[in-house]
XYZ file of C-alpha atoms in Angstrom:
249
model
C 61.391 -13.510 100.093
C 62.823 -13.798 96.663
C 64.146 -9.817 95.506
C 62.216 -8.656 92.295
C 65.152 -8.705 89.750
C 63.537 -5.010 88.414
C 63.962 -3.247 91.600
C 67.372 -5.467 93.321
C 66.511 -5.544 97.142
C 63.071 -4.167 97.007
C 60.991 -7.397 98.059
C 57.959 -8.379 95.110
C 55.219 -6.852 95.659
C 52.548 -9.553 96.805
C 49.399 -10.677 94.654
C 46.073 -9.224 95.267
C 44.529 -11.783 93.108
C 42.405 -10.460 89.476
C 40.804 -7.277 89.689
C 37.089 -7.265 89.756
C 37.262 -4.626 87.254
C 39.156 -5.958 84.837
C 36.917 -9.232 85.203
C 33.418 -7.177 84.823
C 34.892 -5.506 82.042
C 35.391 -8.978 79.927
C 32.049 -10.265 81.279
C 30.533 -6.702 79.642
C 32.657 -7.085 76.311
C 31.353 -10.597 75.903
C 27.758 -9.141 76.310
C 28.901 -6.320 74.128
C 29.476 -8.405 70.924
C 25.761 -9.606 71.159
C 24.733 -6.268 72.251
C 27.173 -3.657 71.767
C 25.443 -0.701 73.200
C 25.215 0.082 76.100
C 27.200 -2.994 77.535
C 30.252 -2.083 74.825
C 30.450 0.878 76.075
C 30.342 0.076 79.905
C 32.884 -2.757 78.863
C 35.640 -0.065 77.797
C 34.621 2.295 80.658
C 35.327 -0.649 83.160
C 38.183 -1.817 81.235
C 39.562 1.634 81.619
C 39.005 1.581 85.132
C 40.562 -1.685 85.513
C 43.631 -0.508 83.678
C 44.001 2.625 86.025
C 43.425 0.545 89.321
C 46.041 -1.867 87.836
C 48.545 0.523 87.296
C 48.254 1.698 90.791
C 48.471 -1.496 92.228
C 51.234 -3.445 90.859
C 49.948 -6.608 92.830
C 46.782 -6.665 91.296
C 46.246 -8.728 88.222
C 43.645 -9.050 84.925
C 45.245 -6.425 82.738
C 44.864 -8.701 79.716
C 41.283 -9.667 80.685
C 40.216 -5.914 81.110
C 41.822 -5.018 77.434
C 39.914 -8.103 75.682
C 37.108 -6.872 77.483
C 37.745 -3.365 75.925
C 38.797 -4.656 72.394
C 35.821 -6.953 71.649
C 32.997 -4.589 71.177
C 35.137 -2.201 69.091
C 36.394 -5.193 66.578
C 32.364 -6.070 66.034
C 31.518 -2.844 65.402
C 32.334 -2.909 61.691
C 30.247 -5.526 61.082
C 26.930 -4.114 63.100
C 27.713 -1.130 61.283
C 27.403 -2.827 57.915
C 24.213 -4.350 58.740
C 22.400 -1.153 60.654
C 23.590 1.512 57.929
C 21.242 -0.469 55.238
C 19.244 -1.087 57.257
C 18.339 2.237 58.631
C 18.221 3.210 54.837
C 15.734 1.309 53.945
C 13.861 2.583 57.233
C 14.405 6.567 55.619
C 12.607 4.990 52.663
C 9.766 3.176 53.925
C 9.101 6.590 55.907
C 9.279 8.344 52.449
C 6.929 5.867 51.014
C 4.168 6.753 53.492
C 3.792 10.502 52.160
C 3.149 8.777 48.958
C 0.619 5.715 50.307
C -1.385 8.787 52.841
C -1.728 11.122 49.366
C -3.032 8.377 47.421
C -5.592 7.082 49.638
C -6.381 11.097 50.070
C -7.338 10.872 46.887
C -9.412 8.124 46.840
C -11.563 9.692 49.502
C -12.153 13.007 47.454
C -12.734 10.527 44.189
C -15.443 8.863 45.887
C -17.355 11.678 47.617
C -16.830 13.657 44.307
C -18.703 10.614 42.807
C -20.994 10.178 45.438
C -22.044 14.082 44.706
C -22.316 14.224 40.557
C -22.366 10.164 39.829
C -18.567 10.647 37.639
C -14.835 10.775 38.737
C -13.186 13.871 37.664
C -9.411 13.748 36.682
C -9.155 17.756 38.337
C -7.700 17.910 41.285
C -9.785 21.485 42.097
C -12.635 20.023 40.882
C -12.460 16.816 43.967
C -10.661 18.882 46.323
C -7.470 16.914 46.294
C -3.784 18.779 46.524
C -0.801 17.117 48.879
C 0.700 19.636 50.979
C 4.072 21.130 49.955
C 7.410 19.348 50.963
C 6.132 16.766 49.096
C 8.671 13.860 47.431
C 6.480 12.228 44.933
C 4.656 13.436 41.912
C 1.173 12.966 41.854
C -1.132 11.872 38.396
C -4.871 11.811 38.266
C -4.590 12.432 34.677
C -1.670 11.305 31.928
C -1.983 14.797 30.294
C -3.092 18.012 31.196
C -1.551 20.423 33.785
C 0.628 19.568 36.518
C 1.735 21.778 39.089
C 5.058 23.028 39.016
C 6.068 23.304 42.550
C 9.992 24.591 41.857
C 9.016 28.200 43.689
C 7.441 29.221 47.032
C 3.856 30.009 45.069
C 3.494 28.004 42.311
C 0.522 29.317 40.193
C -2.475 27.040 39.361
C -4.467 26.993 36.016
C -7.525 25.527 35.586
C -7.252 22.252 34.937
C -4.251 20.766 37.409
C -3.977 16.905 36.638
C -0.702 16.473 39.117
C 1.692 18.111 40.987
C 4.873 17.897 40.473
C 7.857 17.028 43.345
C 8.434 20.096 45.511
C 11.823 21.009 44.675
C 11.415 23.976 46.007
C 11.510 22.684 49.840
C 13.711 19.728 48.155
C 16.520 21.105 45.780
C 18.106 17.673 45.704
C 14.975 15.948 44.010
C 14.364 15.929 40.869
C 11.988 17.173 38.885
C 9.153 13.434 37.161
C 6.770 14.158 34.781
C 4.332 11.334 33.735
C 6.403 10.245 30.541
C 8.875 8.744 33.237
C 6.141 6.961 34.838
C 5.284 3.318 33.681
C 2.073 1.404 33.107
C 0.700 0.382 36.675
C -0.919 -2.592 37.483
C -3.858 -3.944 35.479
C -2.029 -2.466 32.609
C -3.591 1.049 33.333
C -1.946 4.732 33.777
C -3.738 7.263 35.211
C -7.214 8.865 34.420
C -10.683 7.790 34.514
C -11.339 5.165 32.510
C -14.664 3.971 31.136
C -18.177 5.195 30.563
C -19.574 6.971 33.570
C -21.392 6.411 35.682
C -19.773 2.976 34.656
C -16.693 3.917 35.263
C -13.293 3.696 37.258
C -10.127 6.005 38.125
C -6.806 5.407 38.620
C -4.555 7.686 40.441
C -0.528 7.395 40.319
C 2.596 8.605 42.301
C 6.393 8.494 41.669
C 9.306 9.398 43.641
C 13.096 8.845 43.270
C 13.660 7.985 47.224
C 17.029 6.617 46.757
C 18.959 8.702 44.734
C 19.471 5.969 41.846
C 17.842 5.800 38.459
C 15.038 3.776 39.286
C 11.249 5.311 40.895
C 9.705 4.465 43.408
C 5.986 4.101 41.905
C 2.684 3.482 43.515
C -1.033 3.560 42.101
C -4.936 3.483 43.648
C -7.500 2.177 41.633
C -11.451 2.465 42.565
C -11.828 -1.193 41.521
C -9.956 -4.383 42.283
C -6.930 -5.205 40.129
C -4.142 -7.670 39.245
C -1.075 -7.143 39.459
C 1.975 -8.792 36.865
C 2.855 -11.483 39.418
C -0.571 -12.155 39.718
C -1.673 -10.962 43.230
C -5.002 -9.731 43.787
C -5.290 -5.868 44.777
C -8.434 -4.292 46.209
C -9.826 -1.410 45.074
C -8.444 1.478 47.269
C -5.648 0.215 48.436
C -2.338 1.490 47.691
C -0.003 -0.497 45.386
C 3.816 -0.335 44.719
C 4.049 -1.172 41.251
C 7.844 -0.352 40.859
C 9.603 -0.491 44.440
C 12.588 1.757 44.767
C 13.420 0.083 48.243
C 16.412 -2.730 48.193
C 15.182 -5.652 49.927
């Protein structure tokens, strides 16, 4: 038996082949770059294992395989990470946009059974019995003047004629404050109010939050009748629109 040249006249130890360890961790890192959790993580536990079990057994081979097993899922991670941090921002948004979409087509339904009840659409929002509850991102508009709620303290006090309520900075210090002048014209060329002759008439109702952080608004609208939008697209009455999208696509 030929002496190992490390340790002169101890005999070399003899091979105990690849460690299953070390081979289950590659297998698992391979896996792990399509799917890095949970199989990246088992891949760097096994590869750990295999390591340890290696060490202790200086006959038993697959310490490279069990480190590429362990290095694999960690070099992709980067690059998941660069796709999933967008992407979950853009899920934070869409789940901000549906406190807007809910309050608009709240106000829809008082609208019409206000209407239903005295044959007009009232722009105030005591008068229909329409108010979304505090914590609230977006400003709401039934009206482009008048009164709108100023909900920057724990009781904000209402007058008379409320047209809108303004974003509850209050319960969110880090919004800030939109009154209608930052709003735009909304599909169909309207802005909000009743418009027309009643009973011949028709409402528009408009909301507008900065969901982002950046200097554009996120702006939706509800109109009682159908409308077009700029690009063409036909939008039913009562259905929620996003005239200015503050979501990257």
């Amino acid at each position: 038996m030929t002496p190992n040249p490390q340790y002169p006249g101890q005999p070399a130890p003899a091979s105990q082949g690849t460690s299953g360890l070390a081979i289950a961790a590659l297998i698992c890192g391979i896996i792990g770059v399509c799917a890095p959790c949970p199989f990246g993580l088992i891949s760097i536990g096994l590869g750990i294992g295999a390591l340890v079990k290696i060490s202790n057994n200086p006959g038993l081979g697959g310490k490279v395989l069990a480190i590429v097993g362990m290095i694999l899922p960690v070099v992709v991670l980067p690059v998941y990470a660069a796709i999933a941090i967008p992407n979950f921002i853009k899920f934070q948004a869409r789940a901000k946009q549906a406190e807007c979409k809910s309050n608009l087509k709240s106000a829809y339904t008082a609208e019409r059974s206000f209407q239903a009840e005295k044959n007009a659409y009232s722009t105030n929002a005591n008068e229909i019995g329409f108010g979304p509850e505090r914590g609230n991102r977006y400003a709401y508009f039934l009206f482009d003047v008048g009164q709108v709620q100023d909900r920057s303290t724990a009781r904000p006090e209402d007058g008379p004629g409320v047209t809108g309520f303004g974003v509850d900075t209050f319960k969110h210090p880090q919004e800030r404050p939109i009154s209608y002048g930052d709003v735009p014209e909304v599909a169909g060329g309207q802005r909000a109010g009743v418009h027309g002759q009643c009973p011949e008439c028709s409402f528009v109702v408009v909301c507008a939050g900065n969901i982002d952080k950046d200097a554009t608004l996120d702006v939706w609208s509800i109109s009682s009748e159908d409308r077009t939008s700029p690009k063409g697209e036909h939008i039913p009455g009562g259905i929620p629109f996003n005239d200015v999208s503050d979501v990257n696509e």
